[in-house]
PDB file of C-alpha atoms in Angstrom:
ATOM      1  CA  MET A  59      83.245 107.352 112.367  1.00  0.00           C
ATOM      2  CA  ARG A  60      85.815 105.152 114.090  1.00  0.00           C
ATOM      3  CA  ARG A  61      86.446 103.073 110.950  1.00  0.00           C
ATOM      4  CA  ALA A  62      86.894 106.229 108.887  1.00  0.00           C
ATOM      5  CA  LEU A  63      89.451 107.593 111.338  1.00  0.00           C
ATOM      6  CA  LEU A  64      91.393 104.345 111.391  1.00  0.00           C
ATOM      7  CA  PHE A  65      91.491 104.041 107.616  1.00  0.00           C
ATOM      8  CA  ALA A  66      92.488 107.662 107.184  1.00  0.00           C
ATOM      9  CA  PHE A  67      95.150 107.381 109.901  1.00  0.00           C
ATOM     10  CA  ALA A  68      96.566 104.403 108.058  1.00  0.00           C
ATOM     11  CA  LEU A  69      96.831 106.475 104.883  1.00  0.00           C
ATOM     12  CA  PHE A  70      97.826 109.813 106.371  1.00  0.00           C
ATOM     13  CA  ALA A  71     101.251 109.813 104.790  1.00  0.00           C
ATOM     14  CA  LEU A  72     102.100 107.327 102.145  1.00  0.00           C
ATOM     15  CA  PRO A  73     105.868 107.129 101.823  1.00  0.00           C
ATOM     16  CA  ALA A  74     107.991 108.817  99.219  1.00  0.00           C
ATOM     17  CA  VAL A  75     109.243 106.305  96.671  1.00  0.00           C
ATOM     18  CA  GLN A  76     110.133 106.034  93.028  1.00  0.00           C
ATOM     19  CA  ALA A  77     109.436 103.128  90.727  1.00  0.00           C
ATOM     20  CA  ALA A  78     112.856 101.494  91.190  1.00  0.00           C
ATOM     21  CA  ASP A  79     113.982 102.486  94.671  1.00  0.00           C
ATOM     22  CA  LEU A  80     113.035 103.616  98.161  1.00  0.00           C
ATOM     23  CA  HIS A  81     113.998 107.003  99.579  1.00  0.00           C
ATOM     24  CA  PRO A  82     114.077 108.305 103.167  1.00  0.00           C
ATOM     25  CA  PHE A  83     111.337 110.822 103.911  1.00  0.00           C
ATOM     26  CA  SER A  84     109.505 112.763 106.600  1.00  0.00           C
ATOM     27  CA  VAL A  85     105.953 113.994 105.954  1.00  0.00           C
ATOM     28  CA  SER A  86     103.233 115.659 108.035  1.00  0.00           C
ATOM     29  CA  TYR A  87      99.503 116.136 107.389  1.00  0.00           C
ATOM     30  CA  THR A  88      96.481 117.920 108.810  1.00  0.00           C
ATOM     31  CA  ALA A  89      93.048 116.311 109.045  1.00  0.00           C
ATOM     32  CA  ASP A  90      89.463 117.408 109.588  1.00  0.00           C
ATOM     33  CA  TRP A  91      85.845 116.262 109.634  1.00  0.00           C
ATOM     34  CA  LYS A  92      83.628 118.523 107.528  1.00  0.00           C
ATOM     35  CA  GLN A  93      80.582 118.000 109.755  1.00  0.00           C
ATOM     36  CA  LEU A  94      82.374 118.187 113.106  1.00  0.00           C
ATOM     37  CA  PRO A  95      84.765 120.640 114.820  1.00  0.00           C
ATOM     38  CA  MET A  96      87.580 118.097 114.846  1.00  0.00           C
ATOM     39  CA  SER A  97      91.152 118.424 113.643  1.00  0.00           C
ATOM     40  CA  GLY A  98      94.202 116.226 113.844  1.00  0.00           C
ATOM     41  CA  SER A  99      97.687 115.592 112.578  1.00  0.00           C
ATOM     42  CA  ALA A 100      99.994 112.775 111.556  1.00  0.00           C
ATOM     43  CA  GLU A 101     103.669 112.181 110.886  1.00  0.00           C
ATOM     44  CA  ARG A 102     105.412 109.426 109.015  1.00  0.00           C
ATOM     45  CA  SER A 103     109.058 108.628 108.407  1.00  0.00           C
ATOM     46  CA  LEU A 104     111.020 106.073 106.434  1.00  0.00           C
ATOM     47  CA  ALA A 105     114.663 105.349 107.249  1.00  0.00           C
ATOM     48  CA  LYS A 106     117.211 102.849 106.002  1.00  0.00           C
ATOM     49  CA  ASN A 107     118.899 100.761 108.687  1.00  0.00           C
ATOM     50  CA  GLY A 108     122.518  99.701 108.893  1.00  0.00           C
ATOM     51  CA  ASP A 109     121.660  96.117 107.920  1.00  0.00           C
ATOM     52  CA  GLY A 110     119.957  97.252 104.714  1.00  0.00           C
ATOM     53  CA  THR A 111     116.377  96.917 105.966  1.00  0.00           C
ATOM     54  CA  TRP A 112     113.967  99.847 106.248  1.00  0.00           C
ATOM     55  CA  THR A 113     111.918 101.119 109.189  1.00  0.00           C
ATOM     56  CA  LEU A 114     108.579 102.777 108.511  1.00  0.00           C
ATOM     57  CA  ASN A 115     107.198 104.720 111.486  1.00  0.00           C
ATOM     58  CA  PHE A 116     103.806 106.365 111.759  1.00  0.00           C
ATOM     59  CA  LYS A 117     102.064 108.415 114.458  1.00  0.00           C
ATOM     60  CA  ALA A 118      98.637 110.042 114.258  1.00  0.00           C
ATOM     61  CA  SER A 119      96.312 111.835 116.647  1.00  0.00           C
ATOM     62  CA  MET A 120      92.861 113.404 116.502  1.00  0.00           C
ATOM     63  CA  MET A 121      91.179 114.766 119.605  1.00  0.00           C
ATOM     64  CA  ILE A 122      91.352 111.869 122.083  1.00  0.00           C
ATOM     65  CA  ALA A 123      92.352 109.279 119.467  1.00  0.00           C
ATOM     66  CA  SER A 124      95.916 108.117 118.836  1.00  0.00           C
ATOM     67  CA  LEU A 125      97.525 105.516 116.621  1.00  0.00           C
ATOM     68  CA  THR A 126     101.073 104.287 116.067  1.00  0.00           C
ATOM     69  CA  GLU A 127     102.486 101.802 113.542  1.00  0.00           C
ATOM     70  CA  THR A 128     105.955 100.447 112.845  1.00  0.00           C
ATOM     71  CA  SER A 129     107.005  98.159 110.001  1.00  0.00           C
ATOM     72  CA  GLN A 130     110.398  96.577 109.437  1.00  0.00           C
ATOM     73  CA  ILE A 131     110.809  95.940 105.713  1.00  0.00           C
ATOM     74  CA  LEU A 132     113.283  94.160 103.474  1.00  0.00           C
ATOM     75  CA  PHE A 133     113.531  95.655  99.984  1.00  0.00           C
ATOM     76  CA  ASP A 134     115.066  92.970  97.776  1.00  0.00           C
ATOM     77  CA  LYS A 135     115.057  92.643  93.985  1.00  0.00           C
ATOM     78  CA  ASP A 136     112.448  95.389  93.651  1.00  0.00           C
ATOM     79  CA  THR A 137     110.166  93.516  96.077  1.00  0.00           C
ATOM     80  CA  LEU A 138     108.836  94.645  99.458  1.00  0.00           C
ATOM     81  CA  GLN A 139     108.979  91.926 102.118  1.00  0.00           C
ATOM     82  CA  PRO A 140     107.617  92.682 105.605  1.00  0.00           C
ATOM     83  CA  LYS A 141     109.735  91.395 108.483  1.00  0.00           C
ATOM     84  CA  SER A 142     107.632  92.639 111.402  1.00  0.00           C
ATOM     85  CA  TYR A 143     104.658  94.889 112.064  1.00  0.00           C
ATOM     86  CA  SER A 144     103.295  96.526 115.213  1.00  0.00           C
ATOM     87  CA  PHE A 145     100.141  98.576 115.704  1.00  0.00           C
ATOM     88  CA  GLU A 146      98.664 100.292 118.740  1.00  0.00           C
ATOM     89  CA  ARG A 147      95.467 102.321 119.019  1.00  0.00           C
ATOM     90  CA  GLY A 148      94.223 104.162 122.066  1.00  0.00           C
ATOM     91  CA  GLY A 149      91.595 106.680 123.087  1.00  0.00           C
ATOM     92  CA  LEU A 150      89.059 105.843 120.378  1.00  0.00           C
ATOM     93  CA  GLY A 151      86.655 103.074 121.308  1.00  0.00           C
ATOM     94  CA  LYS A 152      88.431  99.903 122.340  1.00  0.00           C
ATOM     95  CA  ALA A 153      92.206  99.895 122.618  1.00  0.00           C
ATOM     96  CA  LYS A 154      93.923  97.592 120.145  1.00  0.00           C
ATOM     97  CA  LYS A 155      97.386  96.094 119.761  1.00  0.00           C
ATOM     98  CA  ILE A 156      98.804  93.968 116.958  1.00  0.00           C
ATOM     99  CA  ASN A 157     102.272  92.434 116.796  1.00  0.00           C
ATOM    100  CA  LEU A 158     103.208  90.305 113.789  1.00  0.00           C
ATOM    101  CA  ASP A 159     106.339  88.503 112.592  1.00  0.00           C
ATOM    102  CA  PHE A 160     106.670  87.595 108.911  1.00  0.00           C
ATOM    103  CA  ASP A 161     108.800  84.465 108.449  1.00  0.00           C
ATOM    104  CA  GLN A 162     109.576  84.395 104.739  1.00  0.00           C
ATOM    105  CA  SER A 163     111.395  81.044 105.005  1.00  0.00           C
ATOM    106  CA  ALA A 164     108.639  79.210 106.888  1.00  0.00           C
ATOM    107  CA  LYS A 165     105.913  81.052 104.938  1.00  0.00           C
ATOM    108  CA  LYS A 166     104.125  81.973 108.164  1.00  0.00           C
ATOM    109  CA  VAL A 167     102.819  85.129 109.826  1.00  0.00           C
ATOM    110  CA  THR A 168     102.616  84.714 113.591  1.00  0.00           C
ATOM    111  CA  GLY A 169     101.908  86.984 116.533  1.00  0.00           C
ATOM    112  CA  PHE A 170      98.939  88.422 118.388  1.00  0.00           C
ATOM    113  CA  GLU A 171      95.961  90.704 117.805  1.00  0.00           C
ATOM    114  CA  ASN A 172      95.225  91.815 121.355  1.00  0.00           C
ATOM    115  CA  LYS A 173      95.136  88.429 123.117  1.00  0.00           C
ATOM    116  CA  ASP A 174      94.148  86.430 120.035  1.00  0.00           C
ATOM    117  CA  PRO A 175      96.985  84.430 118.443  1.00  0.00           C
ATOM    118  CA  VAL A 176      97.757  84.962 114.759  1.00  0.00           C
ATOM    119  CA  ASN A 177      98.931  82.064 112.597  1.00  0.00           C
ATOM    120  CA  VAL A 178      98.490  82.828 108.902  1.00  0.00           C
ATOM    121  CA  THR A 179     100.046  81.193 105.847  1.00  0.00           C
ATOM    122  CA  LEU A 180     102.302  83.763 104.195  1.00  0.00           C
ATOM    123  CA  GLU A 181     101.308  83.974 100.541  1.00  0.00           C
ATOM    124  CA  SER A 182     103.670  85.319  97.912  1.00  0.00           C
ATOM    125  CA  GLY A 183     103.505  89.114  97.897  1.00  0.00           C
ATOM    126  CA  MET A 184     101.419  89.350 101.081  1.00  0.00           C
ATOM    127  CA  LEU A 185     101.919  92.624 102.983  1.00  0.00           C
ATOM    128  CA  ASP A 186     101.043  94.248 106.301  1.00  0.00           C
ATOM    129  CA  LYS A 187      98.704  97.239 106.711  1.00  0.00           C
ATOM    130  CA  SER A 188     101.558  99.718 106.464  1.00  0.00           C
ATOM    131  CA  THR A 189     103.825  98.116 103.863  1.00  0.00           C
ATOM    132  CA  TYR A 190     101.042  97.780 101.290  1.00  0.00           C
ATOM    133  CA  GLN A 191     101.034 101.578 101.148  1.00  0.00           C
ATOM    134  CA  LEU A 192     104.606 101.488  99.853  1.00  0.00           C
ATOM    135  CA  ALA A 193     103.504  99.022  97.200  1.00  0.00           C
ATOM    136  CA  LEU A 194     100.585 101.251  96.191  1.00  0.00           C
ATOM    137  CA  GLN A 195     102.867 104.276  96.052  1.00  0.00           C
ATOM    138  CA  ARG A 196     105.377 102.493  93.829  1.00  0.00           C
ATOM    139  CA  ASP A 197     102.727 101.067  91.519  1.00  0.00           C
ATOM    140  CA  VAL A 198     101.107 104.469  90.964  1.00  0.00           C
ATOM    141  CA  ALA A 199     104.538 105.996  90.280  1.00  0.00           C
ATOM    142  CA  ALA A 200     105.246 103.172  87.819  1.00  0.00           C
ATOM    143  CA  GLY A 201     102.122 104.063  85.834  1.00  0.00           C
ATOM    144  CA  LYS A 202      99.859 101.164  86.759  1.00  0.00           C
ATOM    145  CA  LYS A 203      96.123 101.788  86.408  1.00  0.00           C
ATOM    146  CA  SER A 204      94.752  99.104  88.746  1.00  0.00           C
ATOM    147  CA  MET A 205      96.330  97.510  91.821  1.00  0.00           C
ATOM    148  CA  SER A 206      95.434  94.691  94.197  1.00  0.00           C
ATOM    149  CA  TYR A 207      97.139  93.651  97.447  1.00  0.00           C
ATOM    150  CA  ARG A 208      96.699  90.814  99.924  1.00  0.00           C
ATOM    151  CA  VAL A 209      97.006  92.349 103.380  1.00  0.00           C
ATOM    152  CA  VAL A 210      97.344  90.721 106.806  1.00  0.00           C
ATOM    153  CA  GLU A 211      95.126  92.743 109.148  1.00  0.00           C
ATOM    154  CA  GLY A 212      95.829  90.656 112.257  1.00  0.00           C
ATOM    155  CA  THR A 213      93.815  87.471 112.547  1.00  0.00           C
ATOM    156  CA  ASP A 214      92.185  88.319 109.189  1.00  0.00           C
ATOM    157  CA  VAL A 215      93.504  88.624 105.630  1.00  0.00           C
ATOM    158  CA  ASP A 216      91.804  90.899 103.103  1.00  0.00           C
ATOM    159  CA  THR A 217      92.258  92.049  99.507  1.00  0.00           C
ATOM    160  CA  TYR A 218      92.642  95.787  98.875  1.00  0.00           C
ATOM    161  CA  ASP A 219      91.834  96.932  95.320  1.00  0.00           C
ATOM    162  CA  PHE A 220      92.596 100.360  93.808  1.00  0.00           C
ATOM    163  CA  ARG A 221      92.252 102.073  90.436  1.00  0.00           C
ATOM    164  CA  VAL A 222      93.667 105.251  88.924  1.00  0.00           C
ATOM    165  CA  ILE A 223      91.056 107.897  88.010  1.00  0.00           C
ATOM    166  CA  GLY A 224      93.231 110.550  86.350  1.00  0.00           C
ATOM    167  CA  ALA A 225      95.381 113.665  86.770  1.00  0.00           C
ATOM    168  CA  GLU A 226      94.331 116.645  88.906  1.00  0.00           C
ATOM    169  CA  LYS A 227      95.951 119.705  90.490  1.00  0.00           C
ATOM    170  CA  VAL A 228      95.616 119.895  94.286  1.00  0.00           C
ATOM    171  CA  GLN A 229      95.962 123.076  96.352  1.00  0.00           C
ATOM    172  CA  THR A 230      98.014 122.437  99.512  1.00  0.00           C
ATOM    173  CA  LYS A 231      99.766 124.484 102.183  1.00  0.00           C
ATOM    174  CA  VAL A 232     102.992 124.218 100.174  1.00  0.00           C
ATOM    175  CA  GLY A 233     101.312 125.314  96.934  1.00  0.00           C
ATOM    176  CA  ALA A 234      99.554 123.666  93.994  1.00  0.00           C
ATOM    177  CA  ILE A 235     100.761 120.137  93.250  1.00  0.00           C
ATOM    178  CA  ASP A 236     100.121 118.105  90.100  1.00  0.00           C
ATOM    179  CA  ALA A 237      98.728 114.800  91.318  1.00  0.00           C
ATOM    180  CA  ILE A 238      97.305 111.442  90.256  1.00  0.00           C
ATOM    181  CA  LYS A 239      93.892 110.588  91.685  1.00  0.00           C
ATOM    182  CA  VAL A 240      93.386 107.014  92.935  1.00  0.00           C
ATOM    183  CA  GLU A 241      90.237 105.389  94.278  1.00  0.00           C
ATOM    184  CA  ARG A 242      89.771 102.306  96.410  1.00  0.00           C
ATOM    185  CA  VAL A 243      87.490  99.787  94.709  1.00  0.00           C
ATOM    186  CA  ARG A 244      84.767  98.233  96.862  1.00  0.00           C
ATOM    187  CA  ASP A 245      81.779  96.037  96.121  1.00  0.00           C
ATOM    188  CA  PRO A 246      78.845  98.512  96.248  1.00  0.00           C
ATOM    189  CA  SER A 247      76.580  95.752  97.535  1.00  0.00           C
ATOM    190  CA  GLN A 248      78.896  95.350 100.534  1.00  0.00           C
ATOM    191  CA  SER A 249      79.991  98.930 101.244  1.00  0.00           C
ATOM    192  CA  LYS A 250      79.061 102.407 100.020  1.00  0.00           C
ATOM    193  CA  ARG A 251      82.147 103.958 101.614  1.00  0.00           C
ATOM    194  CA  ILE A 252      84.221 106.170  99.276  1.00  0.00           C
ATOM    195  CA  THR A 253      87.996 106.529  99.572  1.00  0.00           C
ATOM    196  CA  GLN A 254      89.950 108.755  97.182  1.00  0.00           C
ATOM    197  CA  MET A 255      93.652 109.656  97.227  1.00  0.00           C
ATOM    198  CA  TRP A 256      95.885 112.066  95.317  1.00  0.00           C
ATOM    199  CA  PHE A 257      99.585 111.261  94.780  1.00  0.00           C
ATOM    200  CA  ALA A 258     102.149 113.789  93.563  1.00  0.00           C
ATOM    201  CA  LYS A 259     103.380 113.193  90.016  1.00  0.00           C
ATOM    202  CA  ASP A 260     106.921 114.061  91.130  1.00  0.00           C
ATOM    203  CA  GLN A 261     108.697 114.807  94.441  1.00  0.00           C
ATOM    204  CA  GLY A 262     108.749 111.109  95.213  1.00  0.00           C
ATOM    205  CA  GLY A 263     105.053 110.666  94.484  1.00  0.00           C
ATOM    206  CA  ILE A 264     104.013 111.377  98.079  1.00  0.00           C
ATOM    207  CA  LEU A 265     100.383 111.317  99.152  1.00  0.00           C
ATOM    208  CA  VAL A 266      99.013 114.837  98.730  1.00  0.00           C
ATOM    209  CA  ALA A 267      95.435 114.420  99.968  1.00  0.00           C
ATOM    210  CA  LEU A 268      92.827 111.868 100.994  1.00  0.00           C
ATOM    211  CA  ARG A 269      89.024 112.083 101.039  1.00  0.00           C
ATOM    212  CA  GLN A 270      86.764 109.540 102.687  1.00  0.00           C
ATOM    213  CA  VAL A 271      82.964 109.570 102.763  1.00  0.00           C
ATOM    214  CA  GLU A 272      81.237 107.229 105.185  1.00  0.00           C
ATOM    215  CA  THR A 273      77.967 105.410 104.539  1.00  0.00           C
ATOM    216  CA  ASP A 274      76.175 107.953 106.753  1.00  0.00           C
ATOM    217  CA  GLY A 275      77.485 110.848 104.625  1.00  0.00           C
ATOM    218  CA  LYS A 276      80.155 112.083 107.032  1.00  0.00           C
ATOM    219  CA  GLU A 277      83.205 113.298 105.119  1.00  0.00           C
ATOM    220  CA  TYR A 278      86.792 113.154 106.321  1.00  0.00           C
ATOM    221  CA  ASN A 279      89.770 114.842 104.627  1.00  0.00           C
ATOM    222  CA  ILE A 280      93.527 114.984 105.086  1.00  0.00           C
ATOM    223  CA  MET A 281      95.898 117.407 103.383  1.00  0.00           C
ATOM    224  CA  LEU A 282      99.642 117.718 103.000  1.00  0.00           C
ATOM    225  CA  GLN A 283     101.135 120.215 105.432  1.00  0.00           C
ATOM    226  CA  ASP A 284     104.863 119.889 104.784  1.00  0.00           C
ATOM    227  CA  GLY A 285     107.548 117.305 104.270  1.00  0.00           C
ATOM    228  CA  THR A 286     110.906 116.318 102.862  1.00  0.00           C
ATOM    229  CA  VAL A 287     111.997 113.671 100.370  1.00  0.00           C
ATOM    230  CA  ASP A 288     115.689 112.754 100.406  1.00  0.00           C
ATOM    231  CA  GLY A 289     116.202 115.813 102.596  1.00  0.00           C
ATOM    232  CA  LYS A 290     114.618 118.213 100.090  1.00  0.00           C
ATOM    233  CA  ALA A 291     111.495 120.182 101.026  1.00  0.00           C
ATOM    234  CA  VAL A 292     108.253 119.315  99.235  1.00  0.00           C
ATOM    235  CA  LYS A 293     107.107 122.350  97.221  1.00  0.00           C
ATOM    236  CA  GLY A 294     104.146 123.312  95.065  1.00  0.00           C
ATOM    237  CA  SER A 295     103.803 125.908  92.333  1.00  0.00           C
TER     238      SER A 295
END
């Protein structure tokens, strides 16, 4: 249950982007467990800073659980480059804090995961756990059918794989939205967890919905509540 919440929190609101640019946004979502009387919410925002970098902020809560993330990102030559990443979780199992600095010149990621030091070689294209969502968003909008990202999770580095399933219409609180369904690819011998996402075909390609099924059968869902892209309200038909 805890892993499902954390993964879903991390994907509550993928940012609004187009294939060639980034756009400021503000999005909110609702969340629920089908088997349990639990509900939650999340908000995410992307803003351009005066120095040309971008700040991606995220806050989520469900019952006694809370999570916050902040990424500082450089968008240069159509490439996303993390500059720093912070993560804090409270109220759900053990508290956790991560603070990372991405030194593109020295090719190093340094910082701490709780009290454990982080010292990771920065590979080309490597992202943090928030910035990879921007990359996924952009790749889906660009028409790619399969995507793979190297992600620094703290002291660990993992590969996240995704594939496009097809087009579907999703009913949301702002109306029906034409979306592209994406699924995370996992080795079935290692994990039977299912993660599916739906991204809007237009309106910046924002995340419309997410469904996650745990190995014990518990199902978790999030759904678009409202939002803006470039100051314009997200609307369905």
